[in-house]
mmCIF file with all atom_site columns, C-alpha atoms in Angstrom:
data_model
loop_
_atom_site.group_PDB
_atom_site.id
_atom_site.type_symbol
_atom_site.label_atom_id
_atom_site.label_alt_id
_atom_site.label_comp_id
_atom_site.label_asym_id
_atom_site.label_entity_id
_atom_site.label_seq_id
_atom_site.pdbx_PDB_ins_code
_atom_site.Cartn_x
_atom_site.Cartn_y
_atom_site.Cartn_z
_atom_site.occupancy
_atom_site.B_iso_or_equiv
_atom_site.pdbx_formal_charge
_atom_site.auth_seq_id
_atom_site.auth_comp_id
_atom_site.auth_asym_id
_atom_site.auth_atom_id
_atom_site.pdbx_PDB_model_num
ATOM 1   C CA . THR Q 1 1   ? 13.642  -6.358  -11.307 1.00 61.00 ? 1   THR Q CA 1
ATOM 2   C CA . GLN Q 1 2   ? 12.346  -2.722  -10.171 1.00 95.00 ? 2   GLN Q CA 1
ATOM 3   C CA . ILE Q 1 3   ? 10.940  -4.234  -7.254  1.00 98.00 ? 3   ILE Q CA 1
ATOM 4   C CA . ASN Q 1 4   ? 13.103  -4.847  -4.874  1.00 97.00 ? 4   ASN Q CA 1
ATOM 5   C CA . PHE Q 1 5   ? 11.030  -6.809  -1.304  1.00 98.00 ? 5   PHE Q CA 1
ATOM 6   C CA . PHE Q 1 6   ? 13.145  -6.607  1.574   1.00 97.00 ? 6   PHE Q CA 1
ATOM 7   C CA . SER Q 1 7   ? 13.408  -8.570  4.812   1.00 97.00 ? 7   SER Q CA 1
ATOM 8   C CA . GLU Q 1 8   ? 15.222  -5.558  7.400   1.00 96.00 ? 8   GLU Q CA 1
ATOM 9   C CA . GLY Q 1 9   ? 14.830  -7.597  11.637  1.00 96.00 ? 9   GLY Q CA 1
ATOM 10  C CA . ILE Q 1 10  ? 12.173  -9.648  10.911  1.00 97.00 ? 10  ILE Q CA 1
ATOM 11  C CA . GLU Q 1 11  ? 12.393  -13.882 9.359   1.00 95.00 ? 11  GLU Q CA 1
ATOM 12  C CA . PHE Q 1 12  ? 10.060  -13.756 6.429   1.00 96.00 ? 12  PHE Q CA 1
ATOM 13  C CA . THR Q 1 13  ? 9.484   -14.517 3.318   1.00 94.00 ? 13  THR Q CA 1
ATOM 14  C CA . LEU Q 1 14  ? 6.571   -13.442 1.068   1.00 96.00 ? 14  LEU Q CA 1
ATOM 15  C CA . LYS Q 1 15  ? 4.945   -15.579 -0.790  1.00 94.00 ? 15  LYS Q CA 1
ATOM 16  C CA . ASN Q 1 16  ? 4.716   -16.065 -4.858  1.00 95.00 ? 16  ASN Q CA 1
ATOM 17  C CA . GLU Q 1 17  ? 6.772   -12.870 -5.553  1.00 96.00 ? 17  GLU Q CA 1
ATOM 18  C CA . PRO Q 1 18  ? 7.178   -13.843 -9.262  1.00 96.00 ? 18  PRO Q CA 1
ATOM 19  C CA . LYS Q 1 19  ? 3.610   -12.846 -9.326  1.00 97.00 ? 19  LYS Q CA 1
ATOM 20  C CA . ILE Q 1 20  ? 2.959   -9.345  -7.291  1.00 98.00 ? 20  ILE Q CA 1
ATOM 21  C CA . ILE Q 1 21  ? 5.929   -7.564  -9.040  1.00 97.00 ? 21  ILE Q CA 1
ATOM 22  C CA . ASP Q 1 22  ? 3.405   -9.176  -12.737 1.00 97.00 ? 22  ASP Q CA 1
ATOM 23  C CA . TRP Q 1 23  ? 0.783   -7.470  -10.898 1.00 98.00 ? 23  TRP Q CA 1
ATOM 24  C CA . ILE Q 1 24  ? 2.265   -4.024  -8.647  1.00 98.00 ? 24  ILE Q CA 1
ATOM 25  C CA . THR Q 1 25  ? 4.001   -3.881  -12.912 1.00 97.00 ? 25  THR Q CA 1
ATOM 26  C CA . SER Q 1 26  ? 0.716   -4.393  -13.674 1.00 97.00 ? 26  SER Q CA 1
ATOM 27  C CA . ILE Q 1 27  ? -1.058  -1.989  -12.138 1.00 98.00 ? 27  ILE Q CA 1
ATOM 28  C CA . ILE Q 1 28  ? 1.489   1.243   -12.726 1.00 97.00 ? 28  ILE Q CA 1
ATOM 29  C CA . GLN Q 1 29  ? 1.628   0.292   -15.798 1.00 96.00 ? 29  GLN Q CA 1
ATOM 30  C CA . GLN Q 1 30  ? -2.726  1.055   -16.527 1.00 97.00 ? 30  GLN Q CA 1
ATOM 31  C CA . HIS Q 1 31  ? -1.977  4.235   -13.973 1.00 96.00 ? 31  HIS Q CA 1
ATOM 32  C CA . ASP Q 1 32  ? -0.260  5.512   -17.617 1.00 96.00 ? 32  ASP Q CA 1
ATOM 33  C CA . LYS Q 1 33  ? 3.278   6.307   -14.665 1.00 96.00 ? 33  LYS Q CA 1
ATOM 34  C CA . VAL Q 1 34  ? 6.229   4.960   -15.446 1.00 94.00 ? 34  VAL Q CA 1
ATOM 35  C CA . LEU Q 1 35  ? 8.264   2.202   -13.083 1.00 96.00 ? 35  LEU Q CA 1
ATOM 36  C CA . THR Q 1 36  ? 12.205  3.231   -11.756 1.00 95.00 ? 36  THR Q CA 1
ATOM 37  C CA . ASN Q 1 37  ? 12.467  2.144   -8.371  1.00 96.00 ? 37  ASN Q CA 1
ATOM 38  C CA . LEU Q 1 38  ? 10.511  -0.176  -5.885  1.00 98.00 ? 38  LEU Q CA 1
ATOM 39  C CA . ASN Q 1 39  ? 11.844  -1.190  -2.634  1.00 98.00 ? 39  ASN Q CA 1
ATOM 40  C CA . PHE Q 1 40  ? 9.797   -2.471  0.402   1.00 98.00 ? 40  PHE Q CA 1
ATOM 41  C CA . ILE Q 1 41  ? 11.094  -2.949  3.347   1.00 98.00 ? 41  ILE Q CA 1
ATOM 42  C CA . LEU Q 1 42  ? 9.170   -5.379  5.776   1.00 98.00 ? 42  LEU Q CA 1
ATOM 43  C CA . THR Q 1 43  ? 9.669   -5.584  9.031   1.00 98.00 ? 43  THR Q CA 1
ATOM 44  C CA . SER Q 1 44  ? 8.328   -5.147  12.294  1.00 98.00 ? 44  SER Q CA 1
ATOM 45  C CA . ASP Q 1 45  ? 5.990   -2.828  14.605  1.00 97.00 ? 45  ASP Q CA 1
ATOM 46  C CA . GLU Q 1 46  ? 8.956   -0.752  16.682  1.00 97.00 ? 46  GLU Q CA 1
ATOM 47  C CA . GLU Q 1 47  ? 10.740  -0.260  13.579  1.00 97.00 ? 47  GLU Q CA 1
ATOM 48  C CA . VAL Q 1 48  ? 7.557   1.477   11.400  1.00 98.00 ? 48  VAL Q CA 1
ATOM 49  C CA . HIS Q 1 49  ? 6.709   2.604   14.579  1.00 97.00 ? 49  HIS Q CA 1
ATOM 50  C CA . ARG Q 1 50  ? 10.141  4.807   15.173  1.00 97.00 ? 50  ARG Q CA 1
ATOM 51  C CA . ILE Q 1 51  ? 10.496  5.726   10.773  1.00 97.00 ? 51  ILE Q CA 1
ATOM 52  C CA . ASN Q 1 52  ? 7.144   7.270   11.936  1.00 96.00 ? 52  ASN Q CA 1
ATOM 53  C CA . LYS Q 1 53  ? 8.356   8.972   14.431  1.00 97.00 ? 53  LYS Q CA 1
ATOM 54  C CA . GLN Q 1 54  ? 11.669  10.016  13.612  1.00 96.00 ? 54  GLN Q CA 1
ATOM 55  C CA . TYR Q 1 55  ? 10.940  11.424  9.706   1.00 95.00 ? 55  TYR Q CA 1
ATOM 56  C CA . LEU Q 1 56  ? 6.888   11.947  10.472  1.00 95.00 ? 56  LEU Q CA 1
ATOM 57  C CA . GLN Q 1 57  ? 6.159   13.066  14.211  1.00 96.00 ? 57  GLN Q CA 1
ATOM 58  C CA . HIS Q 1 58  ? 3.608   10.926  14.363  1.00 94.00 ? 58  HIS Q CA 1
ATOM 59  C CA . ASP Q 1 59  ? 3.986   9.162   17.786  1.00 96.00 ? 59  ASP Q CA 1
ATOM 60  C CA . THR Q 1 60  ? 1.877   5.604   16.269  1.00 95.00 ? 60  THR Q CA 1
ATOM 61  C CA . TYR Q 1 61  ? 2.175   2.566   14.968  1.00 95.00 ? 61  TYR Q CA 1
ATOM 62  C CA . THR Q 1 62  ? 1.167   1.960   10.970  1.00 96.00 ? 62  THR Q CA 1
ATOM 63  C CA . ASP Q 1 63  ? 1.185   -1.136  8.942   1.00 97.00 ? 63  ASP Q CA 1
ATOM 64  C CA . ILE Q 1 64  ? 2.442   1.314   6.007   1.00 97.00 ? 64  ILE Q CA 1
ATOM 65  C CA . ILE Q 1 65  ? 5.094   4.373   5.260   1.00 97.00 ? 65  ILE Q CA 1
ATOM 66  C CA . THR Q 1 66  ? 5.517   4.981   1.891   1.00 96.00 ? 66  THR Q CA 1
ATOM 67  C CA . PHE Q 1 67  ? 8.720   7.572   1.435   1.00 96.00 ? 67  PHE Q CA 1
ATOM 68  C CA . PRO Q 1 68  ? 7.986   9.210   -2.641  1.00 95.00 ? 68  PRO Q CA 1
ATOM 69  C CA . MET Q 1 69  ? 11.352  9.630   -4.328  1.00 95.00 ? 69  MET Q CA 1
ATOM 70  C CA . SER Q 1 70  ? 10.130  11.143  -7.515  1.00 91.00 ? 70  SER Q CA 1
ATOM 71  C CA . ASP Q 1 71  ? 7.240   13.033  -9.184  1.00 82.00 ? 71  ASP Q CA 1
ATOM 72  C CA . LYS Q 1 72  ? 4.256   11.536  -10.273 1.00 72.00 ? 72  LYS Q CA 1
ATOM 73  C CA . ASP Q 1 73  ? 5.045   10.500  -12.768 1.00 90.00 ? 73  ASP Q CA 1
ATOM 74  C CA . VAL Q 1 74  ? 7.405   8.751   -12.144 1.00 94.00 ? 74  VAL Q CA 1
ATOM 75  C CA . ILE Q 1 75  ? 6.658   5.593   -9.839  1.00 96.00 ? 75  ILE Q CA 1
ATOM 76  C CA . GLU Q 1 76  ? 10.169  5.731   -6.776  1.00 96.00 ? 76  GLU Q CA 1
ATOM 77  C CA . GLY Q 1 77  ? 10.305  4.829   -3.734  1.00 97.00 ? 77  GLY Q CA 1
ATOM 78  C CA . ASP Q 1 78  ? 10.769  3.357   -0.781  1.00 98.00 ? 78  ASP Q CA 1
ATOM 79  C CA . ILE Q 1 79  ? 7.867   1.423   0.791   1.00 98.00 ? 79  ILE Q CA 1
ATOM 80  C CA . PHE Q 1 80  ? 8.135   0.055   5.037   1.00 98.00 ? 80  PHE Q CA 1
ATOM 81  C CA . VAL Q 1 81  ? 5.925   -2.752  5.688   1.00 98.00 ? 81  VAL Q CA 1
ATOM 82  C CA . SER Q 1 82  ? 5.304   -4.051  9.548   1.00 98.00 ? 82  SER Q CA 1
ATOM 83  C CA . ILE Q 1 83  ? 4.356   -7.352  9.376   1.00 98.00 ? 83  ILE Q CA 1
ATOM 84  C CA . ASP Q 1 84  ? 3.445   -6.709  12.935  1.00 97.00 ? 84  ASP Q CA 1
ATOM 85  C CA . ARG Q 1 85  ? -0.513  -4.073  12.964  1.00 98.00 ? 85  ARG Q CA 1
ATOM 86  C CA . ILE Q 1 86  ? -0.957  -6.613  8.932   1.00 98.00 ? 86  ILE Q CA 1
ATOM 87  C CA . LYS Q 1 87  ? -1.131  -9.716  11.318  1.00 98.00 ? 87  LYS Q CA 1
ATOM 88  C CA . ASP Q 1 88  ? -3.332  -7.925  13.621  1.00 97.00 ? 88  ASP Q CA 1
ATOM 89  C CA . ASN Q 1 89  ? -5.132  -6.245  11.325  1.00 97.00 ? 89  ASN Q CA 1
ATOM 90  C CA . ALA Q 1 90  ? -5.680  -9.742  9.491   1.00 98.00 ? 90  ALA Q CA 1
ATOM 91  C CA . LYS Q 1 91  ? -7.585  -11.172 12.314  1.00 98.00 ? 91  LYS Q CA 1
ATOM 92  C CA . LYS Q 1 92  ? -9.431  -7.473  13.605  1.00 97.00 ? 92  LYS Q CA 1
ATOM 93  C CA . LEU Q 1 93  ? -10.832 -7.346  10.237  1.00 97.00 ? 93  LEU Q CA 1
ATOM 94  C CA . SER Q 1 94  ? -11.694 -11.727 9.875   1.00 98.00 ? 94  SER Q CA 1
ATOM 95  C CA . VAL Q 1 95  ? -9.454  -11.173 6.512   1.00 98.00 ? 95  VAL Q CA 1
ATOM 96  C CA . THR Q 1 96  ? -6.907  -13.940 5.297   1.00 98.00 ? 96  THR Q CA 1
ATOM 97  C CA . PHE Q 1 97  ? -2.900  -12.252 6.576   1.00 98.00 ? 97  PHE Q CA 1
ATOM 98  C CA . GLU Q 1 98  ? -2.239  -12.072 2.792   1.00 97.00 ? 98  GLU Q CA 1
ATOM 99  C CA . ASN Q 1 99  ? -5.281  -10.329 1.846   1.00 97.00 ? 99  ASN Q CA 1
ATOM 100 C CA . GLU Q 1 100 ? -4.645  -7.563  4.199   1.00 98.00 ? 100 GLU Q CA 1
ATOM 101 C CA . LEU Q 1 101 ? -0.419  -7.826  3.350   1.00 98.00 ? 101 LEU Q CA 1
ATOM 102 C CA . HIS Q 1 102 ? -1.731  -7.317  -0.307  1.00 98.00 ? 102 HIS Q CA 1
ATOM 103 C CA . ARG Q 1 103 ? -4.077  -4.902  0.136   1.00 98.00 ? 103 ARG Q CA 1
ATOM 104 C CA . VAL Q 1 104 ? -1.627  -3.099  2.755   1.00 98.00 ? 104 VAL Q CA 1
ATOM 105 C CA . LEU Q 1 105 ? 1.355   -3.548  -0.159  1.00 98.00 ? 105 LEU Q CA 1
ATOM 106 C CA . ILE Q 1 106 ? -1.289  -1.884  -3.175  1.00 98.00 ? 106 ILE Q CA 1
ATOM 107 C CA . HIS Q 1 107 ? -2.757  1.048   -1.154  1.00 98.00 ? 107 HIS Q CA 1
ATOM 108 C CA . GLY Q 1 108 ? 1.701   2.473   -0.790  1.00 98.00 ? 108 GLY Q CA 1
ATOM 109 C CA . VAL Q 1 109 ? 1.446   2.077   -4.917  1.00 97.00 ? 109 VAL Q CA 1
ATOM 110 C CA . LEU Q 1 110 ? -1.786  3.519   -4.969  1.00 97.00 ? 110 LEU Q CA 1
ATOM 111 C CA . HIS Q 1 111 ? 0.081   6.589   -2.911  1.00 96.00 ? 111 HIS Q CA 1
ATOM 112 C CA . LEU Q 1 112 ? 2.579   6.932   -5.302  1.00 96.00 ? 112 LEU Q CA 1
ATOM 113 C CA . ILE Q 1 113 ? 0.231   7.507   -7.886  1.00 96.00 ? 113 ILE Q CA 1
ATOM 114 C CA . GLY Q 1 114 ? -0.930  10.029  -6.772  1.00 94.00 ? 114 GLY Q CA 1
ATOM 115 C CA . TYR Q 1 115 ? -3.778  8.637   -3.638  1.00 95.00 ? 115 TYR Q CA 1
ATOM 116 C CA . ASP Q 1 116 ? -4.160  10.276  -0.424  1.00 93.00 ? 116 ASP Q CA 1
ATOM 117 C CA . ASP Q 1 117 ? -7.010  9.392   1.921   1.00 93.00 ? 117 ASP Q CA 1
ATOM 118 C CA . LYS Q 1 118 ? -6.648  12.277  4.134   1.00 92.00 ? 118 LYS Q CA 1
ATOM 119 C CA . THR Q 1 119 ? -10.626 12.371  3.715   1.00 96.00 ? 119 THR Q CA 1
ATOM 120 C CA . PRO Q 1 120 ? -13.509 10.276  4.197   1.00 97.00 ? 120 PRO Q CA 1
ATOM 121 C CA . GLU Q 1 121 ? -14.045 10.505  0.364   1.00 97.00 ? 121 GLU Q CA 1
ATOM 122 C CA . HIS Q 1 122 ? -10.623 9.986   -0.571  1.00 97.00 ? 122 HIS Q CA 1
ATOM 123 C CA . LYS Q 1 123 ? -10.495 7.696   2.649   1.00 96.00 ? 123 LYS Q CA 1
ATOM 124 C CA . THR Q 1 124 ? -13.359 6.195   0.149   1.00 97.00 ? 124 THR Q CA 1
ATOM 125 C CA . ALA Q 1 125 ? -11.784 6.576   -3.083  1.00 97.00 ? 125 ALA Q CA 1
ATOM 126 C CA . MET Q 1 126 ? -8.033  4.559   -1.917  1.00 97.00 ? 126 MET Q CA 1
ATOM 127 C CA . ARG Q 1 127 ? -10.893 2.058   -0.798  1.00 97.00 ? 127 ARG Q CA 1
ATOM 128 C CA . LYS Q 1 128 ? -12.158 1.395   -4.001  1.00 97.00 ? 128 LYS Q CA 1
ATOM 129 C CA . ALA Q 1 129 ? -9.040  1.132   -5.522  1.00 98.00 ? 129 ALA Q CA 1
ATOM 130 C CA . GLU Q 1 130 ? -7.854  -1.028  -2.643  1.00 98.00 ? 130 GLU Q CA 1
ATOM 131 C CA . ASP Q 1 131 ? -10.470 -3.391  -4.210  1.00 97.00 ? 131 ASP Q CA 1
ATOM 132 C CA . ASP Q 1 132 ? -10.315 -3.043  -7.611  1.00 98.00 ? 132 ASP Q CA 1
ATOM 133 C CA . CYS Q 1 133 ? -6.731  -3.822  -7.998  1.00 98.00 ? 133 CYS Q CA 1
ATOM 134 C CA . LEU Q 1 134 ? -6.519  -6.759  -5.450  1.00 98.00 ? 134 LEU Q CA 1
ATOM 135 C CA . LYS Q 1 135 ? -9.550  -8.313  -8.100  1.00 97.00 ? 135 LYS Q CA 1
ATOM 136 C CA . LYS Q 1 136 ? -6.248  -8.407  -10.496 1.00 97.00 ? 136 LYS Q CA 1
ATOM 137 C CA . LEU Q 1 137 ? -4.621  -10.538 -8.310  1.00 95.00 ? 137 LEU Q CA 1
#
């Protein structure tokens, strides 16, 4: 398959992996992009923090870091996801772990598709896109 999920340094198994792969694939197709290879690395807060510092020079904890490896019409990249951060954020936001996980996964995909969240306007557009995508799951 062109979408892969890996657990690195933690014990974690993604529920409904085939359904999530189909969902992500359909979102990419709906945006007229070509999927070549997409790796999700599900890991710890510490690992995502280390990557954030090393590659992006950000000394902060985050739930996701997306590394695109192609131009904007081709979807190829590595997406690092902090399962710890998702658990914490789900509690803070009073949503289920699965809902927050799905939102974060599609957030990374939307970055690869071309969405940005650096300005308030872009954040609003990103959140709307996430919500639209989640309705299709």
